Short mmCIF file of C-alpha atoms and ligand atoms in Angstrom, two decimals:
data_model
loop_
_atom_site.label_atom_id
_atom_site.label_comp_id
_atom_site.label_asym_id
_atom_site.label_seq_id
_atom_site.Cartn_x
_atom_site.Cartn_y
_atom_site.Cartn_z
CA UNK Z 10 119.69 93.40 95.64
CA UNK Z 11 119.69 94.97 98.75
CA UNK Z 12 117.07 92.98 101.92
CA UNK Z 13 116.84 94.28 105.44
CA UNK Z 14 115.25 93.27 108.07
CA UNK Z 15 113.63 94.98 110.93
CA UNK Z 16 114.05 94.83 114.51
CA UNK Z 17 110.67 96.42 115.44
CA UNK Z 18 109.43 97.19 118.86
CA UNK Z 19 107.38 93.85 118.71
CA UNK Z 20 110.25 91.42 118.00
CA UNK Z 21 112.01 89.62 120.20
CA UNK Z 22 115.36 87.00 120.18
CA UNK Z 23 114.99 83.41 121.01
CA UNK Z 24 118.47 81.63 121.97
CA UNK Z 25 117.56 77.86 121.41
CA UNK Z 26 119.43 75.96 123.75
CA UNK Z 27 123.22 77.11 123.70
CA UNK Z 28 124.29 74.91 126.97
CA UNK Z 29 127.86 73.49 127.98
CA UNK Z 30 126.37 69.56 127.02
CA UNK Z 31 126.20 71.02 123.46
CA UNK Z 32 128.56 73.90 123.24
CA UNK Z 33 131.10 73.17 125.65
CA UNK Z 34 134.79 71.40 125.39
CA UNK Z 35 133.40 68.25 127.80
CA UNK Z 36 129.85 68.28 126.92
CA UNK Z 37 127.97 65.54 126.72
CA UNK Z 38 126.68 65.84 123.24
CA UNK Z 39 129.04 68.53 121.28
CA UNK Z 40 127.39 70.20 118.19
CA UNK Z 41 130.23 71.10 116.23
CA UNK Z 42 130.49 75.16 115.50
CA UNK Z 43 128.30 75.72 118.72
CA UNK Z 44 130.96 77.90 120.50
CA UNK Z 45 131.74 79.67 117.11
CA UNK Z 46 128.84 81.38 117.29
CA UNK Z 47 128.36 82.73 120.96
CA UNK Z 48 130.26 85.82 120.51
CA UNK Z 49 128.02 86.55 117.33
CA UNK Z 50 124.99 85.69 119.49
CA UNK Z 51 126.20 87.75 121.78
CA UNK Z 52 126.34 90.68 119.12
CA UNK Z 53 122.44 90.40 118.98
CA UNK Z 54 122.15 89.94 122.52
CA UNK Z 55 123.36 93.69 122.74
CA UNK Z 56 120.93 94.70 119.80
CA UNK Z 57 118.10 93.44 121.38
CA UNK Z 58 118.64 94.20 125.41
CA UNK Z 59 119.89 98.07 124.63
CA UNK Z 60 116.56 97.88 122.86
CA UNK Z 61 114.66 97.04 125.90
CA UNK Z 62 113.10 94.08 123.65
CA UNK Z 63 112.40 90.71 125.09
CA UNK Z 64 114.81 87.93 124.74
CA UNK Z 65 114.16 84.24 125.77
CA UNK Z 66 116.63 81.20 126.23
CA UNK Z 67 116.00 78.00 125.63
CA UNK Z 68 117.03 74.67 127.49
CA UNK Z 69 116.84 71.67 127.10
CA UNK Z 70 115.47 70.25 130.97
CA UNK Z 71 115.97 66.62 131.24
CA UNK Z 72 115.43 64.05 134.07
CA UNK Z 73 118.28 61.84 134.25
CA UNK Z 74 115.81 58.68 133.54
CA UNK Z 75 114.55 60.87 130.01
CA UNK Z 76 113.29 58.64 127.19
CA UNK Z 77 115.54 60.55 124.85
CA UNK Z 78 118.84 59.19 126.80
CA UNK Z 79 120.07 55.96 125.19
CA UNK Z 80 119.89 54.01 128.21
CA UNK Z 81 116.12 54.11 127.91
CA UNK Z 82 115.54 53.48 124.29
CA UNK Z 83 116.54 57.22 123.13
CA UNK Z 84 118.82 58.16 120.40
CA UNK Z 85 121.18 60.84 122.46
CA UNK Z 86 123.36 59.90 125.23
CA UNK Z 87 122.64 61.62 128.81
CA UNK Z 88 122.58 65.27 128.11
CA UNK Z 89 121.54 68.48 129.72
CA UNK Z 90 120.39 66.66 133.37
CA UNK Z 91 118.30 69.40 135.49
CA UNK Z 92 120.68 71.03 137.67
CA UNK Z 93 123.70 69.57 135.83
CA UNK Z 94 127.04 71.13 134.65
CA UNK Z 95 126.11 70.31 131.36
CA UNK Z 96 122.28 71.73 131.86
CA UNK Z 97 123.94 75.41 132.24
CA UNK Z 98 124.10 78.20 129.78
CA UNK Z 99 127.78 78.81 128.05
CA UNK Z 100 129.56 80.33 130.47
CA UNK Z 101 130.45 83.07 127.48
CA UNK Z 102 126.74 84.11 126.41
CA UNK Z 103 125.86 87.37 127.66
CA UNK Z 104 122.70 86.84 128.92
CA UNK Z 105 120.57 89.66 130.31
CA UNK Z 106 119.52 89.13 133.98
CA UNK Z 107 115.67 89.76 133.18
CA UNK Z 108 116.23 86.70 130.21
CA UNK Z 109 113.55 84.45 130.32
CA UNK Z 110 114.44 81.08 130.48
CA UNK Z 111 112.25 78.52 129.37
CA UNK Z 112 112.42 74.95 130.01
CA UNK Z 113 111.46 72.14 127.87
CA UNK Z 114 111.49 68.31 127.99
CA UNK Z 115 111.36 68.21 131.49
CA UNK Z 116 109.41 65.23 131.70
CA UNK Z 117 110.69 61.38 131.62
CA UNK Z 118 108.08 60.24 128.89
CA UNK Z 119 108.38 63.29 127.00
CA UNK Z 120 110.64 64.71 124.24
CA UNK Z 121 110.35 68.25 123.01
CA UNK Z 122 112.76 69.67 120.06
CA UNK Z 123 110.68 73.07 119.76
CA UNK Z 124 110.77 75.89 122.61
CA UNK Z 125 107.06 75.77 122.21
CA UNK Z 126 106.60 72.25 123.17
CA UNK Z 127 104.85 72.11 126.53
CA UNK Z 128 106.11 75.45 127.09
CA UNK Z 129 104.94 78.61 128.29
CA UNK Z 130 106.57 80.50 124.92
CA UNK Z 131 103.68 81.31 122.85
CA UNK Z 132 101.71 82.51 126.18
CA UNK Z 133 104.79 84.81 127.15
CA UNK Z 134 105.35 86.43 123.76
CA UNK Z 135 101.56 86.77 122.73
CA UNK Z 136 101.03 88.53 126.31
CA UNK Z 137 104.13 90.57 125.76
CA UNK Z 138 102.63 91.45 121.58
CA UNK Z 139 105.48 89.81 120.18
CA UNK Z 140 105.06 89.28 116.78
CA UNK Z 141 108.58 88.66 114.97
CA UNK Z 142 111.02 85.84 116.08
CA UNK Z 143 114.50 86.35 115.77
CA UNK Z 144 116.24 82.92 116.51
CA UNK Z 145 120.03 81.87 116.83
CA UNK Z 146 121.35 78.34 118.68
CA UNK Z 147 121.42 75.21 118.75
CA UNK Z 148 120.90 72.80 116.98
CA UNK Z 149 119.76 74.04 113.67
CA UNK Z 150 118.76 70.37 112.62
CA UNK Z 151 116.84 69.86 115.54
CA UNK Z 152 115.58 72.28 118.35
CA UNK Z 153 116.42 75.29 115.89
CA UNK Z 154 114.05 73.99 113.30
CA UNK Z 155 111.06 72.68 115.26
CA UNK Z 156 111.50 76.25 117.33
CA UNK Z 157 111.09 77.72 114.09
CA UNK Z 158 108.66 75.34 112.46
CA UNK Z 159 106.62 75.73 115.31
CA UNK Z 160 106.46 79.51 115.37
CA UNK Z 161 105.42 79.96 112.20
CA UNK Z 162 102.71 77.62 112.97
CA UNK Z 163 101.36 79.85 115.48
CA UNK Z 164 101.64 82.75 112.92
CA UNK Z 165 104.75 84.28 114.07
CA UNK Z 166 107.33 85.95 111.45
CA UNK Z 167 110.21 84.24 112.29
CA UNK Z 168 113.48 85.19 111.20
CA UNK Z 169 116.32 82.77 111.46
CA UNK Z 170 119.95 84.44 112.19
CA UNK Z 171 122.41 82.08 109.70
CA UNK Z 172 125.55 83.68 111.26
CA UNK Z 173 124.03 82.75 115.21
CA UNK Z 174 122.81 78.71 114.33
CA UNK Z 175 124.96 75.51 114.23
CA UNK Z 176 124.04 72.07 113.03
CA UNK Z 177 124.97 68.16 114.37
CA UNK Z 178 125.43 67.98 110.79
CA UNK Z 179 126.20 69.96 107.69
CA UNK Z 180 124.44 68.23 105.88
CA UNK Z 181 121.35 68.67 108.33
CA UNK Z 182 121.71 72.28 108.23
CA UNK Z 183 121.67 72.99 104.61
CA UNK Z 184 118.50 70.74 105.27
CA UNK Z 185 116.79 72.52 107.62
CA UNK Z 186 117.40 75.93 106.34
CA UNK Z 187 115.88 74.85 102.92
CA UNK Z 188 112.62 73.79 105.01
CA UNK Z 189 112.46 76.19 107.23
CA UNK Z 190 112.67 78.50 103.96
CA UNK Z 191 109.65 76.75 102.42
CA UNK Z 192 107.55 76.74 105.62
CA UNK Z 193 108.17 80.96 105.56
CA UNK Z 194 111.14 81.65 107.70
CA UNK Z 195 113.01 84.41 106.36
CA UNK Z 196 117.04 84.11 106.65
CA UNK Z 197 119.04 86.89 107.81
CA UNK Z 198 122.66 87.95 109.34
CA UNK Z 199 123.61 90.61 111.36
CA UNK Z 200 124.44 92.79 107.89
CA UNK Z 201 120.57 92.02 106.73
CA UNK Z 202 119.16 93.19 110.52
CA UNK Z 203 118.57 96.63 111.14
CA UNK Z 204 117.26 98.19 114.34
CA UNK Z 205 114.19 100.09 113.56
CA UNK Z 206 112.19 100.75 117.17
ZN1 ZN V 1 117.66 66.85 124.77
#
């Protein structure tokens, strides 16, 4: 059987969170395969920016007092501190310079997995008539899937990039494809994606 998917006009990339804390030797909270798949991410990058299509990065935006940090009763240790080393992109992602970042738990008393979380996102891509999701990052057991979960939610296709994701755990992964799958996510790789705008 033979499955593409299309890169329409009103599609854009997402890259969830793919900063030195998590994808960088010295980062404060290392998801394994994370700098595996930057030059694939990269790959899409291209796709999408010689397109003139809209692509959006993720980070994660923490205070350094952030309920998620373990000091104050979260389960990660300090990670991706506003204005931090670890808080920048990977120095290897090739970024367009009209990205649009977004932000997200930026607040001490507030967590947020999904780019949509107390986030501009679904304003920016509704205004802009985005309508299909592609997403690649980090980490597919966490910010990856609530991204995801989140954007089908608000009636998005969403289209998760398997070759342009890693997971905390393997185990987590498998996981979180499998729901992501159920909740109407469609998996792809760069051999299933075809430009079509
Ligand atoms: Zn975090």
């Amino acid at each position: 059987m033979y499955v593409l998917v299309g890169v329409t006009r009103s599609s854009a990339l997402i890259v969830v969170d793919v900063q030195k804390d998590f994808c960088c030797e010295g980062g404060a909270l290392r998801v394994p395969g994370c700098e595996g798949i930057v030059p694939r991410i990269n790959e899409y990058l291209r796709m999408f920016v010689d397109a003139g299509l809209l692509v959006i990065a993720s980070r994660d935006w923490h205070p350094p007092n952030h309920i998620s940090f373990k000091p104050y009763g979260g389960p990660w240790p300090p990670h991706c501190i506003q204005g931090s080393w670890g808080a920048e992109f990977h120095p290897g992602l090739e970024l367009p310079s009209d990205v649009y970042v977004v932000s997200k738990a930026y607040l001490r008393d507030k967590e947020a997995y999904s780019a949509f979380d107390g986030t501009e996102l679904h304003y920016v891509l509704s205004t802009r008539g985005v309508r299909r999701l592609f997403v690649t990052g980090v980490a597919t057991d966490y910010c990856v899937k609530a991204t995801v979960l989140d954007g089908l939610r608000l009636g998005y296709e969403v289209v998760v990039l398997t070759d342009a994701v890693a997971a905390v755990s393997e185990e987590g992964g498998v996981r979180a494809l499998e729901e992501m799958l159920k909740a109407g996510a469609i998996l792809a790789d760069l051999s299933s994606v075809k430009l079509v705008t």
